[in-house]
Structures are given as C-alpha cells and as structure tokens.
Coordinates of C-alpha atoms in Angstrom, one line a residue:
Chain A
X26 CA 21.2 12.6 31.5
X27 CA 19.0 9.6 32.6
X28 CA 16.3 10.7 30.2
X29 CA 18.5 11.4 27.5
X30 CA 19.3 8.0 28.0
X31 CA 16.1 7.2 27.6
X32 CA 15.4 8.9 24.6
X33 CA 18.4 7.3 22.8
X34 CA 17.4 3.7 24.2
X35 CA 13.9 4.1 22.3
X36 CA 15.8 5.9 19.4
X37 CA 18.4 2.9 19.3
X38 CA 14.9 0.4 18.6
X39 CA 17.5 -2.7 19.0
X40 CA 14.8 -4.7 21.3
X41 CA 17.3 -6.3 23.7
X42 CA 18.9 -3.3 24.8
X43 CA 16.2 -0.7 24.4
X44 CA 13.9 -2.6 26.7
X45 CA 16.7 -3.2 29.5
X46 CA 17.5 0.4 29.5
X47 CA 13.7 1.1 29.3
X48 CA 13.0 -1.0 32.2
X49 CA 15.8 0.7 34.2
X50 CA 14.7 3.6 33.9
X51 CA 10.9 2.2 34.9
X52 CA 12.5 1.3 38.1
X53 CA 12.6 4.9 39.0
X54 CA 9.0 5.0 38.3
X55 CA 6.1 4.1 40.3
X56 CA 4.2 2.5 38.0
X57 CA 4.5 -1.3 37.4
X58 CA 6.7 -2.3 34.6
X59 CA 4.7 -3.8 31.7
X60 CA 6.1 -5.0 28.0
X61 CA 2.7 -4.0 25.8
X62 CA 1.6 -2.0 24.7
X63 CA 4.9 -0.7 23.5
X64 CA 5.6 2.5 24.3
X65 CA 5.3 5.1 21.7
X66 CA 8.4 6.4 20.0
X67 CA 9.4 10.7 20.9
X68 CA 8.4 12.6 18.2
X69 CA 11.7 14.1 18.2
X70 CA 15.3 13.0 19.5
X71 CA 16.6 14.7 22.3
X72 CA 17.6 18.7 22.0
X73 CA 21.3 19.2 20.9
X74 CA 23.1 22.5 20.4
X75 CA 25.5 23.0 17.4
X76 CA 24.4 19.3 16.8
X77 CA 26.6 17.9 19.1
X78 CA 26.4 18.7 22.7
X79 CA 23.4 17.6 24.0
X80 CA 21.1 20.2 26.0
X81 CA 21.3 18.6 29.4
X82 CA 24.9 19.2 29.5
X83 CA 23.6 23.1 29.4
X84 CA 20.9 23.1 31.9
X85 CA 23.2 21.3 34.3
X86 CA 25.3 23.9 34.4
X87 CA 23.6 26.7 34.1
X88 CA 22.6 27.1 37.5
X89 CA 26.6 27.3 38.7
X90 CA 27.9 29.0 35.7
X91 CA 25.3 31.1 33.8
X92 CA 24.7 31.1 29.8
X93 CA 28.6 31.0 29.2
X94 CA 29.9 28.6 31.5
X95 CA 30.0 25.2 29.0
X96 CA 31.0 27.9 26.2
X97 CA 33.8 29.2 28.7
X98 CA 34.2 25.4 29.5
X99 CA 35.0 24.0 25.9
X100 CA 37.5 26.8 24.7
X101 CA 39.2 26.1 28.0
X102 CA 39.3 23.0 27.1
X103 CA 40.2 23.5 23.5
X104 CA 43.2 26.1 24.6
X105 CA 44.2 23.3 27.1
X106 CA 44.8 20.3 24.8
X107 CA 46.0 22.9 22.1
X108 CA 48.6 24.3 24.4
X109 CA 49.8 21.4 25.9
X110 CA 50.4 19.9 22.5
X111 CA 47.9 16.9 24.2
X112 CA 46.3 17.7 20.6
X113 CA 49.2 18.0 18.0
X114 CA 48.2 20.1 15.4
X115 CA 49.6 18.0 12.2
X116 CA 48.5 17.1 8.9
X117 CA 45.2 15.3 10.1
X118 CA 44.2 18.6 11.1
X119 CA 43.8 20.5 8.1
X120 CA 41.9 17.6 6.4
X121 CA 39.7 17.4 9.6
X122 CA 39.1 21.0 9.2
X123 CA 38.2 20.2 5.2
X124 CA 36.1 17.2 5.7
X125 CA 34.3 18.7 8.9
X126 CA 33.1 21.9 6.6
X127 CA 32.0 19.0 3.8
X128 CA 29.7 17.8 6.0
X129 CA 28.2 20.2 7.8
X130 CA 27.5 21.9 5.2
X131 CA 26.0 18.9 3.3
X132 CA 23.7 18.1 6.4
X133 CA 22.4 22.0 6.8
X134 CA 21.7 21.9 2.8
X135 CA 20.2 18.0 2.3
X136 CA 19.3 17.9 6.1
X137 CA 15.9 19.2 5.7
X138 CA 14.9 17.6 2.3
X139 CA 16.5 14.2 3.3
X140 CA 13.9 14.7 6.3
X141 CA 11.1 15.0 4.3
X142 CA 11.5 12.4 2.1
X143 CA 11.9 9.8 4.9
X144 CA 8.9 11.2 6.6
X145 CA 7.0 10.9 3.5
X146 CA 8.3 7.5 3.6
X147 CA 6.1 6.8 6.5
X148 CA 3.3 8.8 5.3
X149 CA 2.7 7.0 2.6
X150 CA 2.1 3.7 4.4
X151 CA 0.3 5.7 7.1
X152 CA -2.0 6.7 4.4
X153 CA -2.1 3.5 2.8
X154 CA -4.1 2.1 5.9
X155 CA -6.0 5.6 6.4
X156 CA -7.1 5.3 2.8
X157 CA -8.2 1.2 3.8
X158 CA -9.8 2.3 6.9
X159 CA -11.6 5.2 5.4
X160 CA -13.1 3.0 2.6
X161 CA -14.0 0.3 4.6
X162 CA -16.0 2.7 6.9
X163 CA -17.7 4.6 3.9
X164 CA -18.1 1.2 2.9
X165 CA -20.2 0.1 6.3
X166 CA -21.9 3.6 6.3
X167 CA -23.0 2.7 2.8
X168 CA -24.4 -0.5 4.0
X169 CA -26.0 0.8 6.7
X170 CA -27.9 3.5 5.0
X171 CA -29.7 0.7 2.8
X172 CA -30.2 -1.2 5.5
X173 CA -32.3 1.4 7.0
X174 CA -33.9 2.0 3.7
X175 CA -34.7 -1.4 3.4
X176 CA -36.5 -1.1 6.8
X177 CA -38.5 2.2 5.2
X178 CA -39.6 0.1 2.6
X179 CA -40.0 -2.6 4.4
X180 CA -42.8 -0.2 6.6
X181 CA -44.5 0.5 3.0
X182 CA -45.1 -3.4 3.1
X183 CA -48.2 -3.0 5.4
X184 CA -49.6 -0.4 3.0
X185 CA -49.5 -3.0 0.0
X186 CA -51.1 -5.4 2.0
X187 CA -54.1 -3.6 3.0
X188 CA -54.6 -2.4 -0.9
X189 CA -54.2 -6.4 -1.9
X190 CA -56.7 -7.2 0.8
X191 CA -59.0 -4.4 0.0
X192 CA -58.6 -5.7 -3.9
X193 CA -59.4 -9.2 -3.1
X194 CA -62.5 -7.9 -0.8
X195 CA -63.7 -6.1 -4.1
X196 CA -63.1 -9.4 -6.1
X197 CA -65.5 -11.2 -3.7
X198 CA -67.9 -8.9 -3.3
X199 CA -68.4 -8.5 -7.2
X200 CA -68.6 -11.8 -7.9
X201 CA -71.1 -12.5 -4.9
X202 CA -72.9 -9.4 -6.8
X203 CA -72.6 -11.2 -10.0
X204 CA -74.1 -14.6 -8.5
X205 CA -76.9 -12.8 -6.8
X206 CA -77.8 -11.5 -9.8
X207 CA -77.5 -14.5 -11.7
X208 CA -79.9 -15.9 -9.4
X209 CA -82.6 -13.2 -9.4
X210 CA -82.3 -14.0 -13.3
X211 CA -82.6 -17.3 -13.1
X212 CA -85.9 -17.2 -10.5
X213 CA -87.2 -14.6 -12.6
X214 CA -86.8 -16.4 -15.6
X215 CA -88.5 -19.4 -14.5
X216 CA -91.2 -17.8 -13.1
X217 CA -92.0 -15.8 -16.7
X218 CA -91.9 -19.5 -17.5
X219 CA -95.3 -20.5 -15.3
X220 CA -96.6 -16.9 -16.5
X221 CA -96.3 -18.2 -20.0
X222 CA -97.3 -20.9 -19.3
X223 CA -100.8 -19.4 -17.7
X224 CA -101.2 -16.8 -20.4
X225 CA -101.4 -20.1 -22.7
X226 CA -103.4 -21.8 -21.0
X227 CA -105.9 -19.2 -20.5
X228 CA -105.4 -18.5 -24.4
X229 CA -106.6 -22.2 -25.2
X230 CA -108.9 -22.5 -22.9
X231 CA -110.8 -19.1 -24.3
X232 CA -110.1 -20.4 -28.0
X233 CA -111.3 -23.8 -27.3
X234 CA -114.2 -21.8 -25.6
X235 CA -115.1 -19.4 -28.4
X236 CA -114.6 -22.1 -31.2
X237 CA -117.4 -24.6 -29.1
X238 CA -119.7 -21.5 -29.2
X239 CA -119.5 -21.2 -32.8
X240 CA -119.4 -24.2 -33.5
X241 CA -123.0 -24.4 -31.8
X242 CA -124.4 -21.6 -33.5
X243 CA -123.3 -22.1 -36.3
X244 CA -124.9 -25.7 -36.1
X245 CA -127.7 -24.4 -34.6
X246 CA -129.0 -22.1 -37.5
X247 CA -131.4 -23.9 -39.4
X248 CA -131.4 -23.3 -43.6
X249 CA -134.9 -21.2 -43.3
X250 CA -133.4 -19.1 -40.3
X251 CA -130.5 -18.6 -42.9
X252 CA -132.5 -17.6 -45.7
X253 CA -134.8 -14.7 -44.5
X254 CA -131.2 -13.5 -42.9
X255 CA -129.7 -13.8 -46.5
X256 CA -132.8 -11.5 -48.0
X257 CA -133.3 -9.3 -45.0
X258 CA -129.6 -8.7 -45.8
X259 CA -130.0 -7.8 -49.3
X260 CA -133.1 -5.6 -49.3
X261 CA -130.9 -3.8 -46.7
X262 CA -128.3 -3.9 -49.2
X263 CA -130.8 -1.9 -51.3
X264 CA -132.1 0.3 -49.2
X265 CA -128.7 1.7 -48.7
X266 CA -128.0 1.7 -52.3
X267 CA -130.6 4.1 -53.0
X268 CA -129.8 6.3 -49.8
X269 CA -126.2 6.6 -51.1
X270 CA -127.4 7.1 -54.7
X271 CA -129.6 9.8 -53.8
X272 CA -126.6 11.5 -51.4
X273 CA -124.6 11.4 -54.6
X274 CA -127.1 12.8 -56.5
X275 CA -127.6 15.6 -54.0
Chain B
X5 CA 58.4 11.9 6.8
X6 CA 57.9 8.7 4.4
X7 CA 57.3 6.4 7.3
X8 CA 54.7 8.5 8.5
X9 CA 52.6 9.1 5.7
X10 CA 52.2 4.6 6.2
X11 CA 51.0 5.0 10.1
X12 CA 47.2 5.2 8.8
X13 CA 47.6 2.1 7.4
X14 CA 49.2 0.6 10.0
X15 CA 46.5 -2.0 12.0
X16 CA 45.6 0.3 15.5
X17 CA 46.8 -0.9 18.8
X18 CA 46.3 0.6 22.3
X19 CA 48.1 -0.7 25.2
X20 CA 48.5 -4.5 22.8
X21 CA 44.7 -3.8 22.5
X22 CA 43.6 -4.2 18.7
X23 CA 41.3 -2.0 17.6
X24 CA 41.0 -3.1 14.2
X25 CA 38.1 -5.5 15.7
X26 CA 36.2 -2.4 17.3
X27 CA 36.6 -0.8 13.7
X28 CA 35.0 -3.8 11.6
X29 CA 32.2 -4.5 14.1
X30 CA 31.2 -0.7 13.4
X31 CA 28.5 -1.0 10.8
X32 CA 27.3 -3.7 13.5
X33 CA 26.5 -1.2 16.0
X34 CA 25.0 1.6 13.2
X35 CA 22.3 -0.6 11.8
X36 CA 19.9 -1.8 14.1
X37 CA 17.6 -4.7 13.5
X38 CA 14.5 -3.8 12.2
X39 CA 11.9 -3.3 15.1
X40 CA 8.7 -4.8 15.8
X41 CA 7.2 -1.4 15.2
X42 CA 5.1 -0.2 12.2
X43 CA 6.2 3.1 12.0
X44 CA 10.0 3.4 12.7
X45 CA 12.3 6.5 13.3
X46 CA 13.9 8.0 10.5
X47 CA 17.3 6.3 10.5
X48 CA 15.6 2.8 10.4
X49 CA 13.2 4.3 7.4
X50 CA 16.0 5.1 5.8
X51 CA 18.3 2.3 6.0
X52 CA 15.4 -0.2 5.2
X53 CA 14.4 1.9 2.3
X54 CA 18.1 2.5 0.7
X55 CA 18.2 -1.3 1.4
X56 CA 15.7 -2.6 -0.5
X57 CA 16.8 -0.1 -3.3
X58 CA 19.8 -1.3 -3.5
X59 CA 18.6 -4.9 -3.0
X60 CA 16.1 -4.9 -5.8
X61 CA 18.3 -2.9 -8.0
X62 CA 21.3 -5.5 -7.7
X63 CA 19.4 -9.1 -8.0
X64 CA 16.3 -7.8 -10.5
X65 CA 19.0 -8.8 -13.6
X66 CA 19.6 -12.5 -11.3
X67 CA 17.5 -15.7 -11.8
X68 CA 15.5 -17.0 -8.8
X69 CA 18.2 -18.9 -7.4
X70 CA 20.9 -16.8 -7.6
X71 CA 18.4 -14.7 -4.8
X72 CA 19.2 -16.6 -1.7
X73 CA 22.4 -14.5 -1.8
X74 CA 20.5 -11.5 -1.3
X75 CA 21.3 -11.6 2.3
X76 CA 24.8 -11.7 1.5
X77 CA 25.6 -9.2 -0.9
X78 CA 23.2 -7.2 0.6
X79 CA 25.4 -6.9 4.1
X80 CA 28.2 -7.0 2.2
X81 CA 27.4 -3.7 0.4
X82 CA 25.9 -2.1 3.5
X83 CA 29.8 -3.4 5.4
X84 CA 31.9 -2.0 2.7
X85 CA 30.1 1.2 2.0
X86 CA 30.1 2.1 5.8
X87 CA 33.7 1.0 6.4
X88 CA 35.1 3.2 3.7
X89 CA 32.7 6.5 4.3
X90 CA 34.2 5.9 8.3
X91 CA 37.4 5.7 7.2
X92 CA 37.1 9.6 5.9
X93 CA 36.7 10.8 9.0
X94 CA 40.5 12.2 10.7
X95 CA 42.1 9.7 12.5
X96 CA 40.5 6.9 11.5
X97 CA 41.4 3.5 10.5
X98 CA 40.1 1.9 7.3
X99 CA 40.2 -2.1 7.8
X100 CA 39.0 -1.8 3.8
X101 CA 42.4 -1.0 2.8
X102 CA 44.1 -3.4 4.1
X103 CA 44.6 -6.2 1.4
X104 CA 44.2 -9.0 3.8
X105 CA 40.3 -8.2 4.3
X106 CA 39.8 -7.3 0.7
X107 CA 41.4 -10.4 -0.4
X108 CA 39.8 -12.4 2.0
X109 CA 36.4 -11.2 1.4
X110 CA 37.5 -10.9 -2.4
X111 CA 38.5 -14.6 -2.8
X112 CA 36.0 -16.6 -0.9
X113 CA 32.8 -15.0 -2.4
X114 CA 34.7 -15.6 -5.9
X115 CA 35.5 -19.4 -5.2
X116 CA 31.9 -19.8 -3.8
X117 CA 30.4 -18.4 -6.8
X118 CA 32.4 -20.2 -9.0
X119 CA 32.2 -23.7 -7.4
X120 CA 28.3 -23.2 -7.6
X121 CA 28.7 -22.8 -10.5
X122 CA 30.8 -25.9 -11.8
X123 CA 29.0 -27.6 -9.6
X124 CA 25.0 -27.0 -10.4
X125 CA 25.7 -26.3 -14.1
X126 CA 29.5 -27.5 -15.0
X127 CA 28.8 -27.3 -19.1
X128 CA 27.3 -23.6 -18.5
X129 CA 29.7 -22.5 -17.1
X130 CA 33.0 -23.9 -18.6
X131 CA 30.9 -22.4 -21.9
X132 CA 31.2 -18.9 -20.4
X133 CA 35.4 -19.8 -21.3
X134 CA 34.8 -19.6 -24.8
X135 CA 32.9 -16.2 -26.0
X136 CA 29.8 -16.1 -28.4
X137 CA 30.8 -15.2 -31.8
X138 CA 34.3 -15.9 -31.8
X139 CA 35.8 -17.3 -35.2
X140 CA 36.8 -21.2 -34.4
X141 CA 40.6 -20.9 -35.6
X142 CA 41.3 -18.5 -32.0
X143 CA 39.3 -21.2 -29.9
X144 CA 42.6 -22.7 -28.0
X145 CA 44.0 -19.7 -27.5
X146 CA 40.9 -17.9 -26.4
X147 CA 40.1 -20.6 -23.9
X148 CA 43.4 -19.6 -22.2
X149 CA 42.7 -16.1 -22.1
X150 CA 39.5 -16.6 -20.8
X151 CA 41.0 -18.9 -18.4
X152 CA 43.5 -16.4 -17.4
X153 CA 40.5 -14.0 -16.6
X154 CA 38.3 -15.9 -14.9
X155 CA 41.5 -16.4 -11.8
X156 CA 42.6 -12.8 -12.1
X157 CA 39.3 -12.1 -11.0
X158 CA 39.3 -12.6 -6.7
X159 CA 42.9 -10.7 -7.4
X160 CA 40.9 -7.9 -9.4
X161 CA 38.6 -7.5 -7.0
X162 CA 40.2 -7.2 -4.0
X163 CA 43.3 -5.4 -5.2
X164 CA 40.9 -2.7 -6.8
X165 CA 38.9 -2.3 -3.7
X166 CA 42.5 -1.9 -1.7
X167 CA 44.1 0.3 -4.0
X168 CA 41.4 3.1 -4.4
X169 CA 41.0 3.0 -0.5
X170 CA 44.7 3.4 0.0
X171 CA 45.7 5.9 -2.9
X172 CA 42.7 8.1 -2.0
X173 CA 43.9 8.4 1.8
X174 CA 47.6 8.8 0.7
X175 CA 46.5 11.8 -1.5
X176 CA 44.5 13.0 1.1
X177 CA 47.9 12.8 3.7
X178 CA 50.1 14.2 1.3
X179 CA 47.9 17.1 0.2
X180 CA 47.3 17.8 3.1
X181 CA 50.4 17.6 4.2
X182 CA 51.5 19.8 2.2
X183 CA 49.0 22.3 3.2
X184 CA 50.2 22.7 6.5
X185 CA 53.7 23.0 5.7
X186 CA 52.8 25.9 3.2
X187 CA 50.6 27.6 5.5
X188 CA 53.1 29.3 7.4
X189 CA 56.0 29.9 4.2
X190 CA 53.0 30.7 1.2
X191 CA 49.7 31.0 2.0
X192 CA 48.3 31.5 -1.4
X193 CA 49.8 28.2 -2.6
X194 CA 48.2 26.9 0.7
X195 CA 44.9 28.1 -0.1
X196 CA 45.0 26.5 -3.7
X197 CA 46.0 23.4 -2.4
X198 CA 43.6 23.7 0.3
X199 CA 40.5 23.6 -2.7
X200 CA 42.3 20.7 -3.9
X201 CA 42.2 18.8 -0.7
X202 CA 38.4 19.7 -0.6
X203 CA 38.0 18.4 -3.8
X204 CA 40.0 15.3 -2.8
X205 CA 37.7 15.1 0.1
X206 CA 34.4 14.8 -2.3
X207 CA 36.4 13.0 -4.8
X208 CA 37.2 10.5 -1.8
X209 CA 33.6 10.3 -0.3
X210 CA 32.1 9.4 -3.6
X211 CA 34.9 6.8 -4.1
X212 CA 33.9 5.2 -1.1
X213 CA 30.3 4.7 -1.9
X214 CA 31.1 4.1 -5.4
X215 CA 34.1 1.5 -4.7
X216 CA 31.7 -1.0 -2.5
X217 CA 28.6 -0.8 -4.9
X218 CA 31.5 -1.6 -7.6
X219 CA 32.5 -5.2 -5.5
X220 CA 29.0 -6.2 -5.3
X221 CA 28.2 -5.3 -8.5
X222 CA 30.8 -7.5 -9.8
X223 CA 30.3 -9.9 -7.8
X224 CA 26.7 -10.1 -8.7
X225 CA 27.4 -10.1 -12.4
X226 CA 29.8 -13.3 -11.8
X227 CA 26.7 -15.1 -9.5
X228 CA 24.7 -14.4 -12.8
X229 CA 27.0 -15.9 -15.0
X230 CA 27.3 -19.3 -12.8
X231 CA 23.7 -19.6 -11.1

C-alpha cells in the first residue's frame, strides 16, 4: 500500500504534499533525503484491476485466500449490504446502473485515443528541443569540420611559401644574370673602344707614313729622270702594239 | 413520493456536518497546480492543454484589458463545468443547482462587469442602451427596453444555469423512477424507458459541459461590451 502511496503522491505533482509524502516514504530508505534532482515521474500509474481496485489489495491476499478470495470478498460484500437493505435499492440505482454503463464504455472506446493525443502532447515539445539540440549539434559538427579544413589548408601554407621564395630566388638570380651581363658588355664595349682607337692610330700613322714617302719620291724625280721614263714607256707602248697586232693577225 | 423526488436538492448534512463545503471545494482537489516539471503526467497535460483552449478561445474576441479577467473566467469555467459533470454521478449533490450560488456567482460578476464599465468608459457604455440603426421616433422607449435587459441579465444568468441543472436531475429522478417501479409490473415499458433514461443521461452530461461554457460565454460577451 505504502508504494502505491507513493506512486499516487508523484502522480498527485501538487509540490507540498507530494514531497511530504515522498519524504516519508524516504524515511524507510537508507539513503539520505535530498530535494534535486527531482525524482523522475513512473512511466505508468500504479496496476488496477477492472479499473478500480488497485493490485496490492490482490497480492495481499493472495497468499491466505488464493485467486478468488477478494472476488469471493466483494460479492460477499455486495450480498451483505444488498441483503441487509444497508444499500436500498431505489431509484438512484437504476440511473447508477445507466450512467455507470455511459462511462465505461466511453473510457474503453475514447480511452486509448484520448491517451494518444495527450502523449503526443508531450511529444511534440519533447521534439521541439530534440529537433533544437539536434541542429545545434549538426550545427557545431559543421563548424568543426571547417575548422579542421582550415587547419589542412592552413598546412598547404608552407607549400606556397617555399614556391614564393623559390620565385623571388629566380627573380634575383636573373637580374644578377642580367647585371653581370650588362657589365661584361659594358667592359667589352669599352675595350673595342681602345682597339678602335689603336686600329686608328696605326691607320694614320701608316697613311701619314706612305704619303711622306711619296711625297719624297715624287719630289725627288727630277724632269730628265721623268722624261726617258715617259719614252721608255711609250716605245714599250709600241712594242706591244705590234706583238698584239701580229697575235691578231695570226 | 413528491417530497422525495426534492431530497437531491436538499443542501447534504451528516451528523449537522455540511457537506455542501466538501462538494464546492471538489474541483479544488481535482486540478493540481501546475508542477515545476517539463514534462507532466497526462492529467496535468490535459487540463493545461483544454485550458488554454478554452482560455484563448473565450478572450481572442476581448480587447487587451478585458484580459486580466482571464484568471477569472478561466476558474470559473473549469468550477462550473466540474460541479455539474460531478453532480451526474448517483447520489451526488449539485451545489450548481442551487439558486443561491448561481445567483451569487451570477450577480457579482454581472455588477463587476458593469460598474467597469460605467466607470472606465460611462458614454460607451450607456451607448450600448440605445441599438445601432434604430429609427429615432422608438429612442425613449427603446432606451427602457434596453434598460430592462441589461438588469434581467444577473437574473438570466443565474436562473438559466439553476434551472437546466435542476430540470435535468428531476427528469433523470422521475424517469428513472419510473423505471424501477415498471420493472417488476411491465418490463417492456421498463426497458423503453430505460433507453430514455440513457439518453437523458447523455442529454444531461452534455448539458453540463455545455451549461457552464454558456455562463462564461455570456459573461464574456458582457466584459466586451463594457471593457
């Protein structure tokens, strides 16, 4: 009975009560008696047969009386009040009989949809939160699968540096190319410069040479010198003539 | 035979004990406060649920002031509606068909609504005495019909409320009644009246709910017209 008792005093959730009764029955316990958490609510209310007589009643007496005993028990009980006119049977009866067979019979129809619908009820809001927590959570795995992207890439970093280094090393070493080139141009340009410069000098010097010479010889033939050169020259002249008539002759 | 049919109305006393207190602080003990849980059990789901129902249902048509008597008309509905669906159980009493609580409940929430009314908005509602679109030649004696109306209301109200309570359980006495004496002299005519009391029965239970929805209703509709 005490536990029935208990399951009604979580059932009935007025908070006074419920936690006096709950606390009395903690007493029984060995535990110590703490208000939080709350404790959770039975799933189900406790057993009843025909919806009215609760189980324990049974069990208790089983063990004297067997399966029938609380059967036996209420139609004794029935026949009792019924034949002792304790219970008159009067107008009230007939209606109780009419009204009694209303609602049974409206409970075992409704009972089980009215059920459902309450306990969907509570399933709704308990989904309501499911449906929160499970997006935040997708949401957070979400975040944390870029992160660790992030970090991947973040890895590839290193890789793009050594290309950009190895780029700007290429940069450097084309212009130092370029420079040393430019330089080997340069020398060589001034020293075809002084070459030049030689190959002129040489040049004027053997003009200036070769036009003194003449100049002397030429000053130094005397007009008689020039004259038997001027007939030795033309009775050469003829000599050849008549060679080269007679060839064309022959 | 008369007399007895007017016991169940009579107010319940054991030993000069009067149970007519035990039977209006019933609703008390069948509605529990709502808990500090989440998740409640299913009689707590389904209280606050039909509540708030009814609760939305009733003041969506009411401005915003006219909503701190939620709480109010809210209880009442829940008070009435249990007190008359107990009172089809056998052997009951039903304080809701007694005229003193009707009237008392009846005429109080009427006065209160009305005073609020002449009070926060006198022109509005002394304007409700004289319909839209009436031709000006019946004004006087429209005025005095309408006046006439507005005080048979509390006695409307609460006399409606007390006479479907007490007719339905007088037909439900009688017919049954009836039944019992036939059962032993003609049992067909027993069993025909026996359908009828079942239908009385269902007849009855839907009275009940439909009786209490009907008060606050009304008195809703009045709280409109004066907030």
């Amino acid at each position: 009975m005490l536990s029935r008792l208990q399951a009604i005093s979580v059932k009935v959730t007025d908070p006074f009560v419920s936690l006096s009764l709950v606390q009395a029955s903690r007493s029984l316990q060995t535990s110590s008696q703490r208000l939080a958490p709350v404790p959770p609510l039975p799933d189900h209310g406790g057993k009843v047969r025909h919806g009215l007589i609760p189980e324990e009643l049974f069990e208790f007496l089983y063990p004297k009386t067997g399966v029938t005993g609380p059967y036996m028990l209420g139609t004794g009980l029935i026949v009792y009040l019924l034949s002792k006119e304790l219970y008159v049977i009067n107008h009230e009866t007939i209606y109780a009989i009419c009204i009694g067979t209303i609602i049974v019979y409206g409970v075992k129809k409704y009972g089980a949809t009215v059920a459902a619908f309450i306990d969907s009820i509570n399933e709704e809001k308990v989904a309501k939160a499911q449906a929160a927590k499970d997006s935040h959570i997708s949401f957070l795995t979400e975040a944390i699968e870029n992160e660790k992207k992030e970090q991947w890439r973040v890895e590839g970093r290193g890789m793009l540096f050594d290309a950009k280094r190895n780029n700007v090393a290429m940069l450097l070493e084309t212009n130092y190319r370029e420079r040393q080139h430019m330089v080997t141009n340069e020398v060589k340009r001034r020293l075809d410069y002084q070459i030049a410069l030689q190959h002129l000098n040489r040049r004027l010097q053997q003009e200036h040479m070769i036009n003194w010479v003449e100049k002397n010889v030429i000053s130094s033939i005397t007009p008689q010198q020039e004259k038997e050169s001027i007939a030795k020259c033309i009775a050469d002249l003829k000599v050849l003539a008549k060679t080269t008539q007679a060839k064309a002759a022959a | 035979m008369t007399l007895s049919l007017f016991d169940q109305f009579l107010s319940p006393v054991v030993c000069w004990i009067p149970l007519v207190a035990i039977a209006i602080t019933l609703p008390w003990i069948l509605f529990p406060n709502p808990t500090t849980r989440w998740l409640n059990n299913r009689s707590l789901t389904s209280q606050n649920w039909f509540l708030s129902q009814a609760t939305s249902q009733i003041f969506s048509p009411i401005n915003p002031p006219g909503h701190k008597w939620a709480l109010l008309l809210s209880s009442l509905l829940i008070f009435l509606a249990t007190m008359n669906t107990a009172g089809l159980l056998p052997y009951t009493f039903t304080p809701t068909s007694q005229l003193s609580i009707n009237m008392g409940l009846a005429g109080a929430l009427w006065m209160g609504v009305v005073i609020l009314g002449m009070r926060t908005q006198p022109t509005h509602s002394l304007g409700h005495l004289l319909p839209e679109g009436a031709p000006a030649l019946l004004t006087p004696i429209l005025v005095i019909i309408e006046t006439i109306s507005l005080f048979i209301r509390p006695i409307a109200l609460g006399v409606r409320l007390t006479a479907n309570l007490t007719a339905g359980h007088l037909l439900i006495q009688l017919t049954s009644t009836a039944t019992l004496a036939m059962l032993t002299i003609m049992p067909v005519t027993a069993i025909f009246t026996g359908i009828l009391l079942f239908l009385l029965a269902l007849l009855e239970a839907a009275v009940a709910l439909i009786q209490a929805y009907v008060f606050v209703l009304l008195l809703s509709l009045y709280l409109q017209e004066n907030v």
